[in-house]
């Protein structure tokens, strides 16, 4: 039973990449080079997946492209507010069925989440940060981006170099600067049966 007792401190040693990852809302408009964009997606190639299906598919656009604006239009207003300066938008999708067997892949979204985590950590390594977004219109995304039914939509992802949080609207600025909270290990890790 979760008591919701949370802490913002790191209690045991972890990788610097994990320590330094943070879903920022304040992005600088500084463009991201094509090399770095390639490295983000390269990182996803090496993520594990059920039967090595690698069901993830990514669509991306840089701020100077019309496609960026088509993607931006799919997002909820609450996300548009902060993501408007992000130099890179990504949409992550998963193939719903196995390529070889044709049967449903029950782990496709699980695998996509893993690949997105690899992408997020690669971003940190390069001085970037990402913020994933489930707040978008599925209908608009299917329409604007002509997404075939064989894909399940995961999340949109804003990527960029961290910007100045004091430029965010007041409410978001407060959330951005608030300490991050996490459950304590003993609230979700067990060395016994249920
Ligand atoms: C699947 C998923 C969906 C999310 N959707 C949104 C979103 O629509 N808008 C938003 O501002 N943040 C969104 N986030 C970011 C989370 O709010 C964030 O990861 C969480 O508050 C923990 O903060 P941290 O990533 O900095 O540790 C999403 C994250 C995930 C993994």
XYZ file of C-alpha atoms and ligand atoms in Angstrom:
225
model
C 0.000 0.000 0.000
C 1.520 3.324 -1.093
C 1.705 5.885 1.669
C 2.760 8.516 -0.875
C 5.694 9.426 1.286
C 8.056 10.978 -1.199
C 11.562 12.296 -1.251
C 13.493 14.533 -3.608
C 16.866 13.180 -2.561
C 18.867 10.441 -4.298
C 19.372 7.721 -1.696
C 21.788 5.426 -3.498
C 24.408 5.940 -6.216
C 23.065 6.020 -9.795
C 24.439 6.864 -13.241
C 25.075 10.565 -13.881
C 22.975 10.315 -17.054
C 19.962 9.235 -15.013
C 20.689 11.820 -12.323
C 20.907 14.613 -14.883
C 17.859 13.689 -16.973
C 14.932 15.948 -16.407
C 11.770 16.654 -18.400
C 12.282 20.365 -18.887
C 9.630 22.702 -20.229
C 11.989 25.623 -20.830
C 13.831 25.042 -24.093
C 16.342 27.259 -25.853
C 15.532 27.748 -29.552
C 19.122 26.764 -30.479
C 18.899 24.279 -33.364
C 20.090 20.691 -32.956
C 22.557 19.471 -35.573
C 21.604 16.601 -37.885
C 24.414 14.513 -36.329
C 22.883 14.811 -32.891
C 19.400 14.032 -34.206
C 20.847 10.895 -35.791
C 22.456 9.918 -32.473
C 19.101 10.225 -30.671
C 17.557 7.695 -33.027
C 20.699 5.559 -33.096
C 20.291 5.095 -29.341
C 16.806 3.651 -29.893
C 18.209 1.045 -32.331
C 20.012 -0.568 -29.398
C 17.054 -0.847 -27.057
C 15.802 -4.348 -26.178
C 12.462 -5.551 -27.541
C 10.257 -8.617 -27.471
C 11.526 -11.100 -30.156
C 13.873 -8.280 -31.254
C 10.882 -6.903 -33.172
C 12.027 -3.275 -32.682
C 8.441 -2.104 -33.162
C 9.241 1.592 -32.702
C 8.819 4.111 -35.502
C 9.681 7.809 -35.247
C 8.550 10.844 -37.164
C 10.497 14.033 -36.484
C 10.683 17.636 -37.621
C 12.887 20.630 -36.880
C 11.385 24.029 -36.122
C 12.129 25.405 -39.596
C 10.039 22.691 -41.295
C 6.333 22.840 -42.117
C 6.013 19.362 -40.611
C 7.012 20.774 -37.176
C 3.948 23.007 -37.286
C 1.694 20.110 -38.388
C 2.960 18.168 -35.358
C 2.635 21.175 -33.059
C -1.041 21.555 -34.059
C -1.726 18.056 -32.653
C -0.663 19.026 -29.125
C -2.948 20.164 -26.333
C -2.852 23.864 -25.526
C -1.275 23.044 -22.129
C 1.725 21.593 -23.976
C 1.869 24.128 -26.811
C 2.477 26.868 -24.235
C 5.924 25.587 -23.327
C 6.951 23.505 -26.341
C 6.613 26.358 -28.850
C 10.379 27.050 -28.865
C 11.574 23.437 -28.953
C 13.835 23.047 -31.997
C 12.850 19.399 -32.473
C 9.537 17.562 -32.220
C 9.305 13.797 -32.385
C 6.306 11.493 -32.587
C 6.906 7.951 -31.356
C 4.743 5.106 -32.634
C 4.710 1.331 -32.355
C 3.798 -1.303 -34.932
C 0.865 -3.202 -33.462
C 1.654 -6.594 -35.012
C 4.776 -8.742 -35.377
C 6.383 -8.345 -38.811
C 7.021 -12.084 -39.222
C 4.049 -13.709 -37.464
C 1.380 -11.104 -38.231
C -0.048 -11.635 -34.742
C -0.658 -8.864 -32.221
C 2.423 -7.691 -30.352
C 1.252 -7.233 -26.780
C 4.608 -5.723 -25.827
C 4.929 -3.130 -28.579
C 4.144 -0.163 -26.334
C 6.361 -1.554 -23.582
C 9.218 -1.753 -26.084
C 8.505 1.745 -27.380
C 8.737 3.095 -23.825
C 12.127 1.423 -23.441
C 13.366 2.889 -26.722
C 12.143 6.341 -25.704
C 14.103 6.020 -22.461
C 17.257 5.230 -24.431
C 16.583 8.310 -26.574
C 16.097 10.426 -23.434
C 19.399 9.335 -21.906
C 21.294 9.818 -25.179
C 19.854 13.350 -25.229
C 21.313 14.058 -21.776
C 24.715 12.787 -22.900
C 24.664 15.436 -25.663
C 23.561 18.314 -23.408
C 19.936 18.075 -24.547
C 16.765 17.282 -22.604
C 13.428 15.858 -23.725
C 9.886 16.084 -22.420
C 7.420 13.422 -23.515
C 3.780 14.334 -24.094
C 0.626 12.237 -23.900
C -1.428 15.422 -24.097
C -2.359 15.540 -27.780
C -5.293 14.855 -30.075
C -5.153 11.344 -31.563
C -7.661 12.357 -34.223
C -5.625 15.403 -35.229
C -2.387 13.369 -35.263
C -3.879 10.693 -37.537
C -5.298 13.393 -39.822
C -2.323 15.793 -39.948
C 0.385 13.157 -40.123
C -1.532 10.564 -42.191
C -0.745 7.783 -39.690
C -1.715 4.298 -40.983
C -3.799 2.087 -38.692
C -0.949 -0.440 -38.292
C 0.660 1.933 -35.772
C -0.304 2.720 -32.227
C 0.573 6.262 -31.270
C 2.905 6.569 -28.282
C 3.906 10.047 -27.235
C 5.078 13.255 -28.819
C 8.499 14.355 -27.574
C 9.881 17.883 -27.364
C 13.681 18.046 -27.544
C 16.127 20.897 -27.082
C 18.856 22.484 -25.018
C 17.597 23.629 -21.630
C 16.374 27.234 -21.697
C 15.641 29.865 -19.078
C 12.770 28.699 -16.813
C 12.101 32.300 -15.709
C 10.703 32.939 -19.217
C 7.870 30.438 -18.632
C 4.377 31.606 -17.620
C 4.243 32.026 -13.806
C 2.425 28.742 -12.990
C 4.737 26.644 -15.143
C 7.775 28.476 -13.839
C 6.837 27.447 -10.294
C 6.357 23.808 -11.340
C 9.615 23.842 -13.270
C 11.569 25.140 -10.289
C 9.852 22.957 -7.645
C 11.823 20.039 -6.159
C 11.199 16.738 -7.984
C 9.447 14.125 -5.854
C 9.826 10.366 -5.984
C 8.374 7.444 -4.050
C 10.744 5.807 -1.604
C 12.080 2.409 -2.686
C 10.317 0.570 0.136
C 7.001 1.749 -1.324
C 7.389 -0.112 -4.619
C 10.185 -2.681 -4.195
C 9.474 -5.956 -2.395
C 11.559 -8.905 -1.301
C 8.463 -10.962 -0.382
C 5.196 -12.147 -1.968
C 2.120 -9.923 -2.074
C 4.026 8.794 -21.077
C 4.324 10.194 -20.603
C 3.430 11.216 -20.913
C 3.690 12.528 -20.497
N 2.849 13.529 -20.894
C 3.146 14.819 -20.580
C 2.363 15.883 -21.111
O 1.431 15.715 -21.905
N 2.698 17.142 -20.731
C 3.752 17.409 -19.903
O 4.005 18.584 -19.612
N 4.520 16.406 -19.415
C 4.261 15.126 -19.735
N 5.073 14.107 -19.301
C 6.248 14.404 -18.459
C 6.003 13.971 -17.004
O 5.119 14.876 -16.408
C 7.347 13.885 -16.260
O 8.096 12.840 -16.806
C 7.139 13.633 -14.764
O 6.526 14.757 -14.173
C 8.443 13.345 -14.029
O 9.345 14.390 -14.237
P 10.818 14.096 -14.786
O 10.660 13.421 -16.132
O 11.496 15.444 -14.899
O 11.502 13.201 -13.821
C 4.843 12.807 -19.715
C 5.735 11.766 -19.423
C 5.499 10.482 -19.860
C 6.505 9.400 -19.569
